[in-house]
mmCIF file of C-alpha atoms in Angstrom:
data_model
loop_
_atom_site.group_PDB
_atom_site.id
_atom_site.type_symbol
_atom_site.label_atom_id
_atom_site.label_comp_id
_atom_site.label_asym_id
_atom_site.label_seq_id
_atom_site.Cartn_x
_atom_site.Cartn_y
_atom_site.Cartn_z
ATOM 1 C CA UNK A 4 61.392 -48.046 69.477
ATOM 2 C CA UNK A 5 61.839 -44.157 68.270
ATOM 3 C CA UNK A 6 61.126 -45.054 64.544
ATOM 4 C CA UNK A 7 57.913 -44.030 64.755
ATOM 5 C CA UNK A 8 55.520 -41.893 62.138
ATOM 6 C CA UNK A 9 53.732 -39.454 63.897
ATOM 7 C CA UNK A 10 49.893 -38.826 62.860
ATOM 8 C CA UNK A 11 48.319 -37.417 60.869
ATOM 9 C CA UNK A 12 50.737 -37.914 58.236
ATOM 10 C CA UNK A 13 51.296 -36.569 55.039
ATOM 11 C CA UNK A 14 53.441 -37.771 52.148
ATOM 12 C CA UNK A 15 53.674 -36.363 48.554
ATOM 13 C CA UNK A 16 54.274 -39.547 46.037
ATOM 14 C CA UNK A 17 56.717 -38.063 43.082
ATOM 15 C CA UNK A 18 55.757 -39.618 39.803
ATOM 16 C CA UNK A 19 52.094 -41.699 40.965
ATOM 17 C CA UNK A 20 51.267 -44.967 41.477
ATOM 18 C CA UNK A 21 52.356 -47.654 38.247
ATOM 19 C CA UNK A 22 51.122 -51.416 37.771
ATOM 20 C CA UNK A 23 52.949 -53.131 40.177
ATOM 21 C CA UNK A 24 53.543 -50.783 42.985
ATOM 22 C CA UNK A 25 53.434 -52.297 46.101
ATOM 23 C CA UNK A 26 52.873 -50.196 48.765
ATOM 24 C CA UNK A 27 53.773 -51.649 52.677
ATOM 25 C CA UNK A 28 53.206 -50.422 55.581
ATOM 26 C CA UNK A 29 54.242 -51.703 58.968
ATOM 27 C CA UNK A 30 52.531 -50.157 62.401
ATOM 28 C CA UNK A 31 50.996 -51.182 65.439
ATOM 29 C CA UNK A 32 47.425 -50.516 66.199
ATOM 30 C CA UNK A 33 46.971 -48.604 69.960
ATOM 31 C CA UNK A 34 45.702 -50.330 72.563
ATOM 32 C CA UNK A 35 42.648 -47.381 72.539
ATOM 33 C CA UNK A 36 42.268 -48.534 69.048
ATOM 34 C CA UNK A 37 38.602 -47.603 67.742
ATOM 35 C CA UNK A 38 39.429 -46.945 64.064
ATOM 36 C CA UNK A 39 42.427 -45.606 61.353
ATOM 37 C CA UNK A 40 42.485 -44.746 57.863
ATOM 38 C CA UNK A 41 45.201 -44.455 54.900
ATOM 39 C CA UNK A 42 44.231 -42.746 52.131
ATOM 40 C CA UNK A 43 45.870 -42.609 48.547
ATOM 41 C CA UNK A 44 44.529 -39.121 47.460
ATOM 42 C CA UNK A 45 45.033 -36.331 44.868
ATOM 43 C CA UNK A 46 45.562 -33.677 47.646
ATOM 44 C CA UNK A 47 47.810 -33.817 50.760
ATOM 45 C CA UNK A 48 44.627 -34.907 52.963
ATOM 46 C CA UNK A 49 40.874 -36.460 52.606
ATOM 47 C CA UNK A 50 39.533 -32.827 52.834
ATOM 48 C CA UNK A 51 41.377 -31.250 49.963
ATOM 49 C CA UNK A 52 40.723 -33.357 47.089
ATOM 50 C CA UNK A 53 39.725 -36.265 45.578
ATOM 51 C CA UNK A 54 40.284 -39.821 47.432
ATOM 52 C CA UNK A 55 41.034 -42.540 44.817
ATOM 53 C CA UNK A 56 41.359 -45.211 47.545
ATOM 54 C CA UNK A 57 40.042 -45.169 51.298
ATOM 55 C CA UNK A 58 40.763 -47.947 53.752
ATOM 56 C CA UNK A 59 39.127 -47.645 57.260
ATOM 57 C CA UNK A 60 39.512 -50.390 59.997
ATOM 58 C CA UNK A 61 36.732 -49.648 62.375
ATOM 59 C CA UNK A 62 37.514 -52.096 65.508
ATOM 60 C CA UNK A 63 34.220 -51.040 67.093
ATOM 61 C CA UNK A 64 32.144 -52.013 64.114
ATOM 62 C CA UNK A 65 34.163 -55.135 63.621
ATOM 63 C CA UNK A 66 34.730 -54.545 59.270
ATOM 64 C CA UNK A 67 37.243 -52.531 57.242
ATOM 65 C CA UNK A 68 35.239 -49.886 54.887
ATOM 66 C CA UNK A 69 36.773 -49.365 52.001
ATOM 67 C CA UNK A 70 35.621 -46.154 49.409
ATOM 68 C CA UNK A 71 36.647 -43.510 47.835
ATOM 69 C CA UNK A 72 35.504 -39.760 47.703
ATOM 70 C CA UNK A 73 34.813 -37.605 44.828
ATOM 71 C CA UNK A 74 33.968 -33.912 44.761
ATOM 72 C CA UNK A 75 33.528 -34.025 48.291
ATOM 73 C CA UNK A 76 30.866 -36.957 48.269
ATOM 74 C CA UNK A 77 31.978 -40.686 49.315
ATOM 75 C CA UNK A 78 30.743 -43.270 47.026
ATOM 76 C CA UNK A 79 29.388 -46.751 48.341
ATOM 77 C CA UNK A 80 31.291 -48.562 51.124
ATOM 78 C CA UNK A 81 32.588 -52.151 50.727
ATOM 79 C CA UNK A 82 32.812 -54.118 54.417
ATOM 80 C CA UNK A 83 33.128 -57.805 53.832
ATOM 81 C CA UNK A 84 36.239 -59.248 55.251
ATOM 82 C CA UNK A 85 35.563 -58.671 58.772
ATOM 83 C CA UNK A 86 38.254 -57.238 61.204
ATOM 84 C CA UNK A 87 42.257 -58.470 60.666
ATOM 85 C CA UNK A 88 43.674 -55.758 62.873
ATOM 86 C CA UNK A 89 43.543 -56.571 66.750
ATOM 87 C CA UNK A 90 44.034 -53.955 69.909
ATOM 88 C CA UNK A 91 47.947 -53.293 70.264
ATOM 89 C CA UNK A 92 49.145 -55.272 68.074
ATOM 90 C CA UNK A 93 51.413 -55.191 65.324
ATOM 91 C CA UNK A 94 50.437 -55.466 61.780
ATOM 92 C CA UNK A 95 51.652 -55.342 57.925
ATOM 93 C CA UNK A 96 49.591 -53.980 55.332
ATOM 94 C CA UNK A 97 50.327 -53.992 51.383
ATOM 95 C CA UNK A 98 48.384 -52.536 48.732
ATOM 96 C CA UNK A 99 49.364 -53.416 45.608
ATOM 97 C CA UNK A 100 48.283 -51.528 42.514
ATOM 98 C CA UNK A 101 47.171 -54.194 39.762
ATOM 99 C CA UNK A 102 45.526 -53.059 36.227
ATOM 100 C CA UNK A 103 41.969 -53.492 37.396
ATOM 101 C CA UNK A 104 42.787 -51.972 40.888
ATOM 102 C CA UNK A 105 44.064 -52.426 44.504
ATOM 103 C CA UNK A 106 44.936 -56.331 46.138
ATOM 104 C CA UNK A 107 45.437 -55.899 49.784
ATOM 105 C CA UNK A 108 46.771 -58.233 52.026
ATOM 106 C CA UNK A 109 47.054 -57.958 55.810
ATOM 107 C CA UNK A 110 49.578 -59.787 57.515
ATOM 108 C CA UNK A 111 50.515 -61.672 54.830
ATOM 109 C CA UNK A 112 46.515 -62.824 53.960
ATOM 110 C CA UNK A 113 45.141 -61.635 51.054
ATOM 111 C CA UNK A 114 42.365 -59.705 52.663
ATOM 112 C CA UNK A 115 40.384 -57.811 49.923
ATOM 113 C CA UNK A 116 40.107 -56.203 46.218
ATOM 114 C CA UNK A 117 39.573 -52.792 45.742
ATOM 115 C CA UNK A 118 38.538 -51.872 42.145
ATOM 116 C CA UNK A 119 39.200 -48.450 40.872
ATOM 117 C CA UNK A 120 36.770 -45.841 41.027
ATOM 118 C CA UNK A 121 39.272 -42.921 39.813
ATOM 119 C CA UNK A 122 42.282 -43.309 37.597
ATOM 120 C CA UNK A 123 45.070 -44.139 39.750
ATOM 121 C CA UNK A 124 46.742 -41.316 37.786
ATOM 122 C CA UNK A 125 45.384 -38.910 40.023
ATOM 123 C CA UNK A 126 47.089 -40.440 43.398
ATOM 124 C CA UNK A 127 49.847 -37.636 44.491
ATOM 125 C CA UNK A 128 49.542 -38.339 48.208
ATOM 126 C CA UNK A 129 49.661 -40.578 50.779
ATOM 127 C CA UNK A 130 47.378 -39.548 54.545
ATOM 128 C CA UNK A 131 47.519 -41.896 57.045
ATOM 129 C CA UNK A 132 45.253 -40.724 60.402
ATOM 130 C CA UNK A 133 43.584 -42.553 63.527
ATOM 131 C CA UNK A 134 44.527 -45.067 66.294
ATOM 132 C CA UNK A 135 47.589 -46.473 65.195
ATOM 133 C CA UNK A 136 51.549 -45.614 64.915
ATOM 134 C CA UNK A 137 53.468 -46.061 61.910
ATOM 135 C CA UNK A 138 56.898 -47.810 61.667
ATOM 136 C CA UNK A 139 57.677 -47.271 58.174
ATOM 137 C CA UNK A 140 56.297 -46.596 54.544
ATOM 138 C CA UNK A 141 57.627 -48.503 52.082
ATOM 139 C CA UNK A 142 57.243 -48.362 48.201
ATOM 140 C CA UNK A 143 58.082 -51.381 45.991
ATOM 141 C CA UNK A 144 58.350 -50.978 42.075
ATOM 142 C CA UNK A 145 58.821 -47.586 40.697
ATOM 143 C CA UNK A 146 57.291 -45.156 42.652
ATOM 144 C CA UNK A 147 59.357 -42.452 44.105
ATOM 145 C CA UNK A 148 58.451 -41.214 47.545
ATOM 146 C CA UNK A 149 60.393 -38.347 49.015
ATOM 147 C CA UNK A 150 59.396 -35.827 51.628
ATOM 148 C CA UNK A 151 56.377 -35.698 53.391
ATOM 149 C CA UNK A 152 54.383 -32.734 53.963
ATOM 150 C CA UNK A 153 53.859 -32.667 57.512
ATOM 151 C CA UNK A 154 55.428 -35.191 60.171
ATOM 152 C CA UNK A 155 57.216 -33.251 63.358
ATOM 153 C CA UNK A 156 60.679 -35.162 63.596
ATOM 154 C CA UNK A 157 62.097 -35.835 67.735
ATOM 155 C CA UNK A 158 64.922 -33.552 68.336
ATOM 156 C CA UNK A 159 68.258 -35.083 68.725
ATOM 157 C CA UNK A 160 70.240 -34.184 72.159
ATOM 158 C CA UNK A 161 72.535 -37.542 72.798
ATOM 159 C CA UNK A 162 75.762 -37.195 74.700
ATOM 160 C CA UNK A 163 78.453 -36.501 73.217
ATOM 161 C CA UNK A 164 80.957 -39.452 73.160
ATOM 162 C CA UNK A 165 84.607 -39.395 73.734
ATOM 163 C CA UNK A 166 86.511 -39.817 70.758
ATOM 164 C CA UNK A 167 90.533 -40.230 71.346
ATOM 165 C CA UNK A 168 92.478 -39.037 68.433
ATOM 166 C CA UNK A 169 94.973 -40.466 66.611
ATOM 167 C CA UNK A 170 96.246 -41.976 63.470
ATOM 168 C CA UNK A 171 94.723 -43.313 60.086
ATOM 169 C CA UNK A 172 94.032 -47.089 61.567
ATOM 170 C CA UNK A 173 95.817 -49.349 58.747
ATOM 171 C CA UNK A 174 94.387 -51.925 56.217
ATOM 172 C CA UNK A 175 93.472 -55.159 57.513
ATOM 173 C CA UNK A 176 94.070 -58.372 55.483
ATOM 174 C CA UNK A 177 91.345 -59.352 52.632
ATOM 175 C CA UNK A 178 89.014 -61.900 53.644
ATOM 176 C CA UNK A 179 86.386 -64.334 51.347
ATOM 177 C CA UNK A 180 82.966 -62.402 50.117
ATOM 178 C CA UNK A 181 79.745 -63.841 51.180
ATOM 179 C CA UNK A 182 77.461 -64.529 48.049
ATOM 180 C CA UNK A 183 74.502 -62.194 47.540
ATOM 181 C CA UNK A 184 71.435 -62.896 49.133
ATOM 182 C CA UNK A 185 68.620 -63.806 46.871
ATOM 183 C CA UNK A 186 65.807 -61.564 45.229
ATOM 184 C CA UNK A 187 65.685 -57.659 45.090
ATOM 185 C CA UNK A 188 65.106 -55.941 47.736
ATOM 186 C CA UNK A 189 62.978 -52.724 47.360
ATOM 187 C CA UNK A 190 63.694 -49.272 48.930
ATOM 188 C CA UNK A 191 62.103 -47.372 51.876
ATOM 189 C CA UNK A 192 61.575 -44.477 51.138
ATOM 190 C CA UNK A 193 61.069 -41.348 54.221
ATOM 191 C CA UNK A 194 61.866 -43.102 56.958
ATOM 192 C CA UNK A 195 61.986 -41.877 60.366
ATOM 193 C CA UNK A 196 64.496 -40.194 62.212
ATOM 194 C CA UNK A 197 66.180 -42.017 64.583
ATOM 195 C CA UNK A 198 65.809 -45.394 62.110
ATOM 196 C CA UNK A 199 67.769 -48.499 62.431
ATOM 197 C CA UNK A 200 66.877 -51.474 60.226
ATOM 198 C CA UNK A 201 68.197 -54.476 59.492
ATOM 199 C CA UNK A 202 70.829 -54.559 56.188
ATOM 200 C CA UNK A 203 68.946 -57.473 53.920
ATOM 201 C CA UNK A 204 71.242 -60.026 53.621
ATOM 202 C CA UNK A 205 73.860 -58.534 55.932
ATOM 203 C CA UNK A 206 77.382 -56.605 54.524
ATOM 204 C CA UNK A 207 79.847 -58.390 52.845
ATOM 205 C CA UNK A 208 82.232 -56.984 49.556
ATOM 206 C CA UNK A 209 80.143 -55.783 46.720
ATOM 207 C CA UNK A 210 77.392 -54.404 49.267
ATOM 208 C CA UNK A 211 76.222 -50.646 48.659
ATOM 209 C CA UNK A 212 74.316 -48.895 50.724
ATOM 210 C CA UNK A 213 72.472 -45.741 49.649
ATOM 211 C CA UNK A 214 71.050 -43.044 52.092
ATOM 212 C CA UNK A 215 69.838 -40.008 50.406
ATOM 213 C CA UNK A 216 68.447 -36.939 52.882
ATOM 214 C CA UNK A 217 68.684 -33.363 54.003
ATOM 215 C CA UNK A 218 70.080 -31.598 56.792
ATOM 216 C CA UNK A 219 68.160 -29.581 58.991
ATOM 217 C CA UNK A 220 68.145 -25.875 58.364
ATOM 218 C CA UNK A 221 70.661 -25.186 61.155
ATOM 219 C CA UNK A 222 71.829 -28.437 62.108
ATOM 220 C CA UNK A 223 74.524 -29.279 64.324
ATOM 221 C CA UNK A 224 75.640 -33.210 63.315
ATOM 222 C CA UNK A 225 73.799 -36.364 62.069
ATOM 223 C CA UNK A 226 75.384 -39.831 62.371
ATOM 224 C CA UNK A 227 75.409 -42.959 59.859
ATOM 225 C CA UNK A 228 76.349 -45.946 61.561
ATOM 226 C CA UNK A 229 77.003 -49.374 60.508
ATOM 227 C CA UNK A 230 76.353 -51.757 63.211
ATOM 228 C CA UNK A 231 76.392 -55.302 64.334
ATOM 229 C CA UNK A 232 73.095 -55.814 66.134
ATOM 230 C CA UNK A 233 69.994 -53.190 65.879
ATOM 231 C CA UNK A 234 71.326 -52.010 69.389
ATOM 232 C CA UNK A 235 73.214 -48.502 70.707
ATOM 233 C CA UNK A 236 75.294 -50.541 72.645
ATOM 234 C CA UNK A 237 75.998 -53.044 69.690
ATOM 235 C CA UNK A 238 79.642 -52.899 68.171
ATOM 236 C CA UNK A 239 79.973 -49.811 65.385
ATOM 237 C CA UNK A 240 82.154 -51.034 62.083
ATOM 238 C CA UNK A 241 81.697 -47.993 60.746
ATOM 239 C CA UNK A 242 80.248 -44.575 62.812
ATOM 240 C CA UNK A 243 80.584 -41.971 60.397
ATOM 241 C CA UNK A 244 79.951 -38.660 62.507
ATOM 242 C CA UNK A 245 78.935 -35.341 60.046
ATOM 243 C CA UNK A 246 79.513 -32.501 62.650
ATOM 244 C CA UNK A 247 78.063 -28.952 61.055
ATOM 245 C CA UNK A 248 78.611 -27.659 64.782
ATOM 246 C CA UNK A 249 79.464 -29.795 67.228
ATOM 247 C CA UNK A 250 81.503 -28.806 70.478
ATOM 248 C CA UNK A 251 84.556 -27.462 68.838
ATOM 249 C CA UNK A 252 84.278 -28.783 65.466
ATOM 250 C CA UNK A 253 82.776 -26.995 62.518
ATOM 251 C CA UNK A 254 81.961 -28.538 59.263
ATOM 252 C CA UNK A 255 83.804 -31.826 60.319
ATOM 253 C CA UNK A 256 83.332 -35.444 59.443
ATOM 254 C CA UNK A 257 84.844 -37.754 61.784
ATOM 255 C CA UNK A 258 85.086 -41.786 60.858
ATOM 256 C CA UNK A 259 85.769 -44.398 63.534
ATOM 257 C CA UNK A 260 84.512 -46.889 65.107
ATOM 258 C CA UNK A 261 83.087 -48.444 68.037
ATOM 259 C CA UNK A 262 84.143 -52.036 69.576
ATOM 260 C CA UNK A 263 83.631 -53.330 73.529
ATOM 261 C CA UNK A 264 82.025 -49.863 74.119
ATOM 262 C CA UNK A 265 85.200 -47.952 73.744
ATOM 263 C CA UNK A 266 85.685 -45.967 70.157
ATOM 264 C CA UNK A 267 88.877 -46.301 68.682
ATOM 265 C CA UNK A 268 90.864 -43.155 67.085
ATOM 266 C CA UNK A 269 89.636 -40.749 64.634
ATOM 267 C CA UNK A 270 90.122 -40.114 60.794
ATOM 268 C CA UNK A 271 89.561 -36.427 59.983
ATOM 269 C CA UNK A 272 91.399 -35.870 57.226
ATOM 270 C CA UNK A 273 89.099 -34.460 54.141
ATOM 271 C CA UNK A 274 90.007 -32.567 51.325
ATOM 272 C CA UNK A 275 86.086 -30.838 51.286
ATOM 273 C CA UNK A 276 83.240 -30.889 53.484
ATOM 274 C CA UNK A 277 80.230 -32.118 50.783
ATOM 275 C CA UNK A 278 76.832 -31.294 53.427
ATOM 276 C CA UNK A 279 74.956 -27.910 53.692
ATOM 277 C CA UNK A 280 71.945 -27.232 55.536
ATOM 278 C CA UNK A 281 68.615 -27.738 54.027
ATOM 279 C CA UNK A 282 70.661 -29.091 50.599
ATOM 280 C CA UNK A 283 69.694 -32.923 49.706
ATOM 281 C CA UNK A 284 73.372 -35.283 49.185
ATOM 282 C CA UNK A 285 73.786 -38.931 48.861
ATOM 283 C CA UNK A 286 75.990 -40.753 50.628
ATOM 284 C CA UNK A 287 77.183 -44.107 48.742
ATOM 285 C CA UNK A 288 78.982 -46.843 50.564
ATOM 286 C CA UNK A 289 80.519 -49.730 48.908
ATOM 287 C CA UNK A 290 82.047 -52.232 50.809
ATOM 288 C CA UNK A 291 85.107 -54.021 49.660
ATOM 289 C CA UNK A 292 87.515 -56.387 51.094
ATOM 290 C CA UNK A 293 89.834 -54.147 53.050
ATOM 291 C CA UNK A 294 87.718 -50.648 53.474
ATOM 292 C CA UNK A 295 84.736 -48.994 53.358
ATOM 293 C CA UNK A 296 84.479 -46.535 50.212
ATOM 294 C CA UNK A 297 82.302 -43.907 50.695
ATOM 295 C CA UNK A 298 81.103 -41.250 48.147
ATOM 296 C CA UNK A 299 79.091 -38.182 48.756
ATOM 297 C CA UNK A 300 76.682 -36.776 45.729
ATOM 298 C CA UNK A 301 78.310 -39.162 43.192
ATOM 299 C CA UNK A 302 82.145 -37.873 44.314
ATOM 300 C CA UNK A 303 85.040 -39.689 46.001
ATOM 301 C CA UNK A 304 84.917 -38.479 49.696
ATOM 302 C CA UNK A 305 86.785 -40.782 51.505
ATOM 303 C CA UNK A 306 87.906 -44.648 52.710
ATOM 304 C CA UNK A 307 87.957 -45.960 56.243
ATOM 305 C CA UNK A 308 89.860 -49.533 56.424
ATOM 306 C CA UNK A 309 87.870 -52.134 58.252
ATOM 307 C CA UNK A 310 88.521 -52.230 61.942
ATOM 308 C CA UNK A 311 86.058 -54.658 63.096
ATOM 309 C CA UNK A 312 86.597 -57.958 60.882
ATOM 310 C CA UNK A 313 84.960 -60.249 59.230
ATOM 311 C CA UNK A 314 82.687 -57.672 58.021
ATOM 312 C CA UNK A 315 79.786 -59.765 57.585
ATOM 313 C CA UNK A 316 79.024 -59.211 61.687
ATOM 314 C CA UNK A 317 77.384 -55.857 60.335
ATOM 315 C CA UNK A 318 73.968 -56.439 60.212
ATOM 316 C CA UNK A 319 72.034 -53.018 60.515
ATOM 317 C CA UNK A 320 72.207 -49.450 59.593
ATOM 318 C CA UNK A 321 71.287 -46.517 61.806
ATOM 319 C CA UNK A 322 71.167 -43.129 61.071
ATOM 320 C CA UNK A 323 69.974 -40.443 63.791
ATOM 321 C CA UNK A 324 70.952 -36.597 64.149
ATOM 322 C CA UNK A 325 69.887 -33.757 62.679
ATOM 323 C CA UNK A 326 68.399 -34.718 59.273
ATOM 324 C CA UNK A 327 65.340 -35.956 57.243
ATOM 325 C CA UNK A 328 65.851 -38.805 55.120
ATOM 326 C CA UNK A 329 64.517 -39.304 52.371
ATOM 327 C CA UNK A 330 65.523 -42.973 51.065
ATOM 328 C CA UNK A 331 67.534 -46.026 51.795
ATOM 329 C CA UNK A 332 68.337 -48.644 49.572
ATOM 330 C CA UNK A 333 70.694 -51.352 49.355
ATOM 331 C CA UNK A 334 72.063 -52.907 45.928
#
């Protein structure tokens, strides 16, 4: 998989909790799996301040204690429910933040309320600990979630591939856009690095796609990639290569692509190079009929002409390298 959280984990929330926050969480209990906790706290862990929400599977004990803690003393547990989490098994977990308190559901069954104790006004963190691994943290509806305060990220040492160079490729004819798919679709915010995840709704003209992060402090490339299938040996539409310093190149972004397992030739031109270690950017790119348009921290960077047609094959987004990301979003 890769996309793993690692625990304990820590995650500052910028801004709180609001009405109608929903906040998911995908994992998979271990197959060891005695108990886990995630926490919505004032402080970065259960030790250092108050705990306005505490939700403890306990598989031994067969119930889920919810609480809270306040001044260092828990309050009264809550247990009814029974156990909705199995031994190495997957599992999806929302809690969403209502005006009289928390409505959590568990695999898509509403499995308990959880009425406030402490103003949700004083939730700044997120701590997840115990017998389980973490696919992603997501926040729905307002609440911004950047970086978190402790969670070790792999180190990335893949092969370098072998890029021929040559020309600009040219611009491929138009083709029809696919209509939007329905509903909004909310951001996830911190994901893991490597992370691939499906693009909701698939690309087609009119499709942005927002990835906001930071390099590493001396980094030497991260790679976007726009893919059709979830796989590293799926076809690449887009592989958009950010090399601080890679083999010969320094402060280089290359843009091909990837088709049959063979990349095709290379566009280097640029007129800046827009990344710095350790500095956040946003990359922006809009897909139109004939090309990719890609901006960097709200400016014009560049456009790479479709290669791989009809665009609508790409169906995920990967990112790996030498970065931490701090949100994804699609509009």
């Amino acid at each position: 998989m890769g996309n793993n959280i690692f625990l304990p984990y820590s995650g500052h929330i910028s801004g709180g909790v609001h009405i109608g926050t929903d906040v998911v969480i995908s994992g998979r209990t271990l197959p060891s799996f005695n108990r886990f906790s995630i926490n919505l706290c004032s402080g970065p862990n259960i030790d250092s301040g108050d705990v306005a929400f505490h939700f403890n599977p306990r598989f031994n004990d067969g119930k889920v204690v919810r609480n809270h803690k306040q001044g260092g003393q828990w309050g009264a547990e809550e247990t009814h429910g029974g156990m909705p989490f199995r031994r190495g098994h997957n599992f999806e977990l929302h809690m969403k933040v209502t005006h009289h308190g928390f409505k959590v559901t568990v695999n898509h069954h509403h499995f308990c309320d959880f009425n406030y104790r402490l103003p949700k006004e004083t939730i700044n963190y997120i701590y997840i600990e115990g017998d389980a691994t973490i696919t992603f943290i997501q926040f729905r509806g307002g609440s911004s979630f950047p970086t978190p305060s402790f969670n070790p990220v792999p180190s990335y040492q893949p092969p370098p591939p072998a890029y021929p160079t040559g020309q600009v490729f040219p611009p491929v004819p138009s083709f029809p856009s696919a209509p939007a798919f329905p509903g909004p679709v909310g951001p996830i915010y911190n994901p893991p690095v490597p992370f691939t995840t499906p693009i909701p709704g698939g690309l087609y003209p009119g499709k942005i796609i927002y990835i906001t992060g930071v390099p590493y402090p001396n980094p030497s490339r991260f790679t976007v990639n726009l893919a059709c299938g979830p796989f590293d040996s799926s076809d690449f539409a887009l592989h958009f290569d950010v090399r601080f310093n890679f083999g010969s190149d320094r402060n280089q972004v290359v843009r091909t692509h990837k088709q049959g397992g063979s990349y095709g030739s290379e566009d280097r031109f640029q007129n800046y190079f827009p990344f710095f270690p350790s500095s956040n950017f946003e990359i922006m790119i809009l897909t139109e009929p004939n090309s990719f348009k890609i901006a960097v921290n709200n400016q014009h960077f560049t456009e790479f002409f479709h290669r791989i047609q009809p665009v609508q094959r790409v169906d995920h987004l990967m990112v790996l390298g030498d970065v931490s990301l701090t949100q994804v979003r699609f509009q």
